[in-house]
Amino acid sequence: MGRTPRDEAAAGLAARVVDAEPPGGRALVLEDARPDVAAALARDTGGVATWSRFVGEADWPPLDDAYAWVGIRLPKSRRELEMLLAIAAAALEVDGRLIVYGANDEGVRSVARRLGPEFGSVETLATGGHCRVVGARRSGQRATRGGRREDWRATSQVDLGSGPREWVSYPGVFAHGRLDEGTALLLAHLPAVPPDARVLDYGAGSGFLAAGLLGVEPTAQVTALEPDRLAAAAAAENVPEATVRTGRGWTALAGCGPWRVVVSNPPYHHGTSETMREIEAFLSGASAHLERGGVLRCVVQRRFPFRKIAEPAGLRSVCTVADGGPYRVWEAVA
């Protein structure tokens, strides 16, 4: 997914802070898909590790040894920020440098209030381009609590139509343990699934639709595709009968399919910015990955021009299956 002007401005500001204050030891960059900060660190230290839940193969940062410096690209949710700060507290050596960078309208000004007793010497290191870099120092001994993925495993009760069940989630995962309105509408209008059919939940999140598909047909061969590695980890726990794959877009499914049924509640946002590009890419590639006569059914906001994109992409029999509040469930056939 493309980066936004906020990402560019925030990363550029953080890179300038690095150039002005070299780490002098191993460094770790969390949740920044841009190369600016890591590149600046590579000029000043021999050891730079990066981790993003959307990039690479690891579902958790490398915390095998202490770091002199940790940088965090400000995430969207407060709970996710708490998780990343706990990772930083576990990763940093005593007096190690923490920086958190992001846009003012993303809430970066409030970061200082979110820092716990593990951090001291809090200050604003740089401002510019409506962005800010907040710095702090690790105080006391390295933390261990909150530094493991399982420390952030949360459970809730959800009802997918057959009664309450336990559901696993992690901070920053879409809907985070609750059934959102759009997914609930699609769950109530899932297509018929033939026995043993290959079925795909595209952009699966924590696995609600994958679980619903298996409720429709327990013999279905369900694959759940999800770019967020923490969401994928939750889906693997919630729907152990499904095959969970991590990655973004149809290219992540090379060698899989074709699919008899594809369902999706596709994403609309990157950070705080709305984008339709992923939905458009999903629809544009769907006909090439469905069996002939295969069914695609997805839920999108009512204002999204589904038919205008689906029909030129080679999908047929495009129709509305359900309307509910701001959402509409559409169906198309390959």
Coordinates of C-alpha atoms in Angstrom, one line a residue:
M1 CA 0.0 0.0 0.0
G2 CA 1.3 3.5 -0.8
R3 CA 2.6 5.8 1.8
T4 CA 0.9 9.0 2.7
P5 CA 2.3 12.6 2.9
R6 CA 2.1 12.2 6.7
D7 CA 4.4 9.1 6.5
E8 CA 6.9 11.0 4.4
A9 CA 7.0 14.1 6.6
A10 CA 7.2 12.1 9.9
A11 CA 9.8 9.7 8.6
G12 CA 11.9 12.5 7.2
L13 CA 11.8 14.4 10.5
A14 CA 12.8 11.3 12.4
A15 CA 15.7 10.6 10.0
R16 CA 17.0 14.1 10.6
V17 CA 16.9 13.5 14.4
V18 CA 19.0 10.3 13.9
D19 CA 21.5 12.2 11.8
A20 CA 21.8 14.8 14.6
E21 CA 22.0 12.3 17.4
P22 CA 23.5 9.0 16.2
P23 CA 22.5 6.0 18.3
G24 CA 25.9 4.6 19.0
G25 CA 24.7 1.0 19.2
R26 CA 22.1 -1.4 17.9
A27 CA 18.8 0.1 16.7
L28 CA 15.2 -1.1 16.2
V29 CA 12.6 0.6 14.1
L30 CA 8.9 -0.4 14.8
E31 CA 6.0 -0.1 12.4
D32 CA 7.6 2.2 9.8
A33 CA 7.4 0.7 6.3
R34 CA 9.4 3.7 4.8
P35 CA 13.1 3.2 4.5
D36 CA 14.2 6.8 5.6
V37 CA 14.8 6.1 9.3
A38 CA 16.4 2.7 8.8
A39 CA 18.7 4.2 6.1
A40 CA 19.7 7.0 8.4
L41 CA 20.5 4.5 11.2
A42 CA 22.5 2.3 8.8
R43 CA 24.9 5.3 8.3
D44 CA 25.5 5.6 12.0
T45 CA 25.4 2.0 13.4
G46 CA 26.2 -1.4 12.2
G47 CA 23.1 -3.1 13.5
V48 CA 19.6 -2.0 12.5
A49 CA 16.5 -4.2 12.9
T50 CA 13.1 -3.3 11.6
W51 CA 9.7 -4.8 12.3
S52 CA 6.2 -4.1 11.0
R53 CA 3.1 -6.2 11.3
F54 CA 2.5 -5.6 7.6
V55 CA 6.1 -6.2 6.3
G56 CA 8.4 -9.2 6.5
E57 CA 7.8 -12.7 7.9
A58 CA 8.0 -12.2 11.7
D59 CA 4.9 -11.8 13.8
W60 CA 6.9 -10.2 16.6
P61 CA 10.0 -8.0 16.8
P62 CA 13.5 -9.5 17.5
L63 CA 14.1 -9.0 21.2
D64 CA 17.0 -11.4 21.7
D65 CA 19.4 -8.7 22.8
A66 CA 19.3 -5.1 24.1
Y67 CA 19.1 -2.1 21.8
A68 CA 20.6 1.3 22.3
W69 CA 17.9 3.0 20.3
V70 CA 14.2 2.2 19.4
G71 CA 12.0 4.3 17.0
I72 CA 8.2 3.9 16.8
R73 CA 6.1 5.2 13.9
L74 CA 3.0 6.4 15.8
P75 CA 0.2 3.8 15.2
K76 CA -3.5 4.5 14.8
S77 CA -4.8 3.0 18.1
R78 CA -3.9 3.9 21.7
R79 CA -3.8 0.2 22.6
E80 CA -1.3 -0.5 19.8
L81 CA 0.8 2.3 21.0
E82 CA 0.8 0.9 24.5
M83 CA 2.0 -2.5 23.1
L84 CA 4.8 -0.8 21.0
L85 CA 6.0 1.2 24.1
A86 CA 6.1 -2.1 26.1
I87 CA 8.1 -3.7 23.3
A88 CA 10.5 -0.7 23.4
A89 CA 10.8 -0.9 27.2
A90 CA 11.7 -4.6 26.9
A91 CA 14.1 -3.9 24.0
L92 CA 16.1 -0.9 25.3
E93 CA 19.2 -1.0 27.4
V94 CA 19.3 1.3 30.4
D95 CA 19.5 4.9 29.2
G96 CA 18.7 3.8 25.7
R97 CA 16.9 6.3 23.4
L98 CA 13.3 6.0 22.5
I99 CA 11.7 8.2 19.8
V100 CA 8.1 8.2 18.7
Y101 CA 7.2 10.1 15.5
G102 CA 4.0 11.0 13.7
A103 CA 1.7 13.8 12.6
N104 CA 0.1 16.2 14.9
D105 CA -3.4 15.3 13.7
E106 CA -2.6 11.6 14.5
G107 CA -2.1 12.5 18.2
V108 CA 1.7 12.6 18.5
R109 CA 1.4 15.5 20.9
S110 CA -0.2 13.2 23.5
V111 CA 2.7 10.6 23.4
A112 CA 4.4 12.1 26.5
R113 CA 1.3 11.4 28.5
R114 CA 1.3 7.7 27.4
L115 CA 4.9 7.0 28.6
G116 CA 5.1 4.9 31.7
P117 CA 7.6 5.0 34.5
E118 CA 10.0 3.0 32.4
F119 CA 10.9 6.2 30.5
G120 CA 12.3 9.5 31.6
S121 CA 13.8 12.7 30.2
V122 CA 10.8 13.2 27.9
E123 CA 11.2 16.0 25.3
T124 CA 10.2 17.1 21.9
L125 CA 13.2 16.6 19.7
A126 CA 11.9 18.1 16.4
T127 CA 8.9 19.6 14.8
G128 CA 8.0 20.4 11.2
G129 CA 5.6 19.6 8.4
H130 CA 2.8 19.3 10.9
C131 CA 4.7 16.4 12.5
R132 CA 6.7 15.9 15.7
V133 CA 9.4 13.6 17.1
V134 CA 9.0 12.9 20.9
G135 CA 12.1 11.5 22.6
A136 CA 12.7 9.8 26.0
R137 CA 15.3 7.7 27.8
R138 CA 14.9 4.2 29.2
S139 CA 15.2 4.3 33.0
G140 CA 15.7 1.4 35.4
Q141 CA 16.2 -2.2 34.4
R142 CA 15.0 -3.7 31.1
A143 CA 11.4 -4.6 31.3
T144 CA 10.1 -8.2 30.6
R145 CA 6.4 -7.7 31.1
G146 CA 4.7 -6.8 27.9
G147 CA 7.6 -7.8 25.7
R148 CA 6.1 -11.0 24.4
R149 CA 3.2 -11.4 21.9
E150 CA 1.2 -13.6 24.3
D151 CA 1.2 -10.7 26.8
W152 CA -1.1 -8.9 24.4
R153 CA -3.4 -11.7 23.6
A154 CA -7.0 -10.6 24.4
T155 CA -10.1 -12.7 24.4
S156 CA -13.8 -11.7 24.1
Q157 CA -17.1 -13.4 23.5
V158 CA -18.6 -13.1 20.0
D159 CA -21.7 -14.6 18.3
L160 CA -21.3 -15.5 14.7
G161 CA -24.8 -16.8 14.5
S162 CA -24.6 -20.1 16.3
G163 CA -24.1 -18.8 19.9
P164 CA -21.3 -17.1 21.9
R165 CA -17.8 -18.3 21.5
E166 CA -14.4 -17.1 22.6
W167 CA -12.5 -15.0 20.2
V168 CA -8.8 -14.0 20.2
S169 CA -7.4 -10.7 19.1
Y170 CA -4.4 -8.4 19.5
P171 CA -4.0 -4.6 19.6
G172 CA -4.4 -2.9 16.3
V173 CA -6.3 -5.8 14.7
F174 CA -9.4 -4.6 12.9
A175 CA -12.5 -4.5 15.2
H176 CA -10.3 -5.9 18.0
G177 CA -12.5 -8.7 19.4
R178 CA -15.8 -7.3 18.4
L179 CA -18.0 -8.1 15.4
D180 CA -18.2 -4.9 13.3
E181 CA -21.4 -3.9 11.5
G182 CA -20.2 -4.6 7.9
T183 CA -18.8 -8.1 8.7
A184 CA -22.0 -8.9 10.6
L185 CA -24.1 -8.0 7.6
L186 CA -22.0 -10.3 5.3
L187 CA -22.1 -13.1 7.9
A188 CA -25.9 -13.0 7.7
H189 CA -25.8 -13.3 3.9
L190 CA -23.0 -15.7 3.1
P191 CA -23.3 -17.6 -0.2
A192 CA -23.9 -21.3 -0.4
V193 CA -20.7 -23.4 -0.3
P194 CA -20.5 -26.8 -2.1
P195 CA -18.9 -29.7 -0.1
D196 CA -15.1 -29.7 -0.3
A197 CA -15.1 -26.4 -2.2
R198 CA -12.0 -24.2 -2.2
V199 CA -13.1 -21.0 -0.4
L200 CA -11.2 -17.8 0.3
D201 CA -11.6 -15.1 3.0
Y202 CA -9.7 -12.2 1.4
G203 CA -8.5 -9.7 4.0
A204 CA -9.6 -12.1 6.8
G205 CA -8.7 -10.0 9.9
S206 CA -9.0 -12.2 12.9
G207 CA -11.1 -14.8 11.0
F208 CA -14.8 -13.9 11.4
L209 CA -15.8 -14.7 7.8
A210 CA -13.5 -17.8 7.6
A211 CA -15.3 -19.2 10.7
G212 CA -18.7 -18.3 9.2
L213 CA -17.9 -20.1 5.9
L214 CA -17.0 -23.3 7.9
G215 CA -20.3 -22.9 9.7
V216 CA -22.0 -22.9 6.3
E217 CA -20.1 -26.0 5.0
P218 CA -17.7 -27.8 7.5
T219 CA -16.0 -29.7 4.6
A220 CA -15.0 -26.5 2.8
Q221 CA -11.2 -26.0 2.2
V222 CA -11.0 -22.5 3.7
T223 CA -8.0 -20.2 3.2
A224 CA -7.8 -16.9 5.1
L225 CA -5.5 -14.2 3.6
E226 CA -4.5 -11.4 5.9
P227 CA -1.6 -8.9 5.5
D228 CA -1.5 -8.0 9.3
R229 CA 0.7 -10.7 10.9
L230 CA -0.9 -10.2 14.3
A231 CA -4.4 -10.5 12.9
A232 CA -3.2 -13.6 11.0
A233 CA -1.9 -15.1 14.3
A234 CA -5.3 -14.4 15.9
A235 CA -7.1 -16.0 12.9
A236 CA -4.9 -19.1 13.2
E237 CA -6.1 -19.5 16.8
N238 CA -9.7 -18.6 16.1
V239 CA -10.1 -20.8 13.0
P240 CA -7.6 -23.7 13.3
E241 CA -9.5 -25.6 10.5
A242 CA -8.5 -22.9 8.0
T243 CA -5.2 -22.3 6.2
V244 CA -4.0 -18.9 7.2
R245 CA -1.7 -17.1 4.8
T246 CA 0.0 -13.7 5.4
G247 CA 0.5 -11.2 2.6
R248 CA -1.2 -8.5 0.6
G249 CA -3.2 -8.9 -2.6
W250 CA -3.6 -11.7 -5.1
T251 CA 0.2 -12.2 -5.5
A252 CA 0.3 -13.6 -2.0
L253 CA -1.8 -16.5 -3.2
A254 CA 0.4 -17.6 -6.0
G255 CA 0.0 -21.4 -6.5
C256 CA -3.4 -21.4 -4.6
G257 CA -6.9 -21.7 -5.9
P258 CA -8.8 -21.3 -8.1
W259 CA -11.6 -20.5 -5.7
R260 CA -15.2 -21.5 -5.9
V261 CA -16.2 -18.9 -3.4
V262 CA -14.5 -15.7 -2.3
V263 CA -15.8 -13.4 0.5
S264 CA -14.3 -10.2 1.8
N265 CA -14.8 -7.2 4.0
P266 CA -12.0 -5.3 2.3
P267 CA -10.0 -2.5 4.0
Y268 CA -10.7 1.2 3.5
H269 CA -7.9 2.9 5.5
H270 CA -4.2 3.2 5.7
G271 CA -3.5 4.8 9.0
T272 CA -5.9 7.7 9.3
S273 CA -6.2 8.1 5.5
E274 CA -8.9 6.5 3.4
T275 CA -8.1 4.7 0.2
M276 CA -10.1 2.7 -2.3
R277 CA -7.0 1.3 -4.1
E278 CA -7.0 -2.1 -2.3
I279 CA -10.6 -2.7 -3.0
E280 CA -10.1 -1.8 -6.7
A281 CA -7.1 -4.2 -6.9
F282 CA -9.1 -6.9 -5.2
L283 CA -12.0 -6.7 -7.7
S284 CA -9.7 -6.2 -10.7
G285 CA -8.0 -9.5 -10.0
A286 CA -10.9 -11.6 -8.7
S287 CA -12.1 -13.1 -12.0
A288 CA -8.7 -14.5 -12.8
H289 CA -8.6 -16.4 -9.4
L290 CA -12.2 -17.7 -9.3
E291 CA -13.4 -20.9 -10.9
R292 CA -15.6 -20.4 -13.9
G293 CA -19.0 -19.7 -12.4
G294 CA -17.4 -19.1 -9.0
V295 CA -19.0 -16.6 -6.7
L296 CA -17.6 -13.4 -5.1
R297 CA -19.5 -11.8 -2.3
C298 CA -18.3 -8.8 -0.3
V299 CA -19.5 -6.0 1.9
V300 CA -18.5 -2.4 1.1
Q301 CA -19.9 1.0 2.1
R302 CA -22.9 2.0 0.1
R303 CA -21.1 4.9 -1.6
F304 CA -18.5 2.6 -3.1
P305 CA -19.1 2.2 -6.9
F306 CA -18.9 -1.6 -6.9
R307 CA -20.6 -2.3 -10.2
K308 CA -18.5 0.3 -12.0
I309 CA -15.3 -1.5 -11.1
A310 CA -16.6 -5.1 -11.0
E311 CA -18.1 -5.3 -14.5
P312 CA -15.1 -4.0 -16.5
A313 CA -13.0 -6.4 -14.5
G314 CA -14.8 -9.3 -16.1
L315 CA -17.2 -10.2 -13.3
R316 CA -20.8 -11.0 -14.3
S317 CA -24.3 -11.0 -12.8
V318 CA -23.4 -8.2 -10.5
C319 CA -26.2 -7.6 -8.0
T320 CA -27.0 -6.3 -4.5
V321 CA -27.7 -9.1 -1.9
A322 CA -28.3 -7.0 1.2
D323 CA -28.5 -3.4 2.4
G324 CA -27.9 -2.5 6.0
G325 CA -27.1 1.0 7.4
P326 CA -24.1 2.4 5.6
Y327 CA -23.2 -1.0 4.1
R328 CA -24.2 -3.1 1.1
V329 CA -23.4 -6.7 0.3
W330 CA -22.7 -7.3 -3.4
E331 CA -22.3 -10.5 -5.4
A332 CA -20.6 -11.2 -8.7
V333 CA -19.9 -14.3 -10.7
A334 CA -16.8 -15.2 -12.7

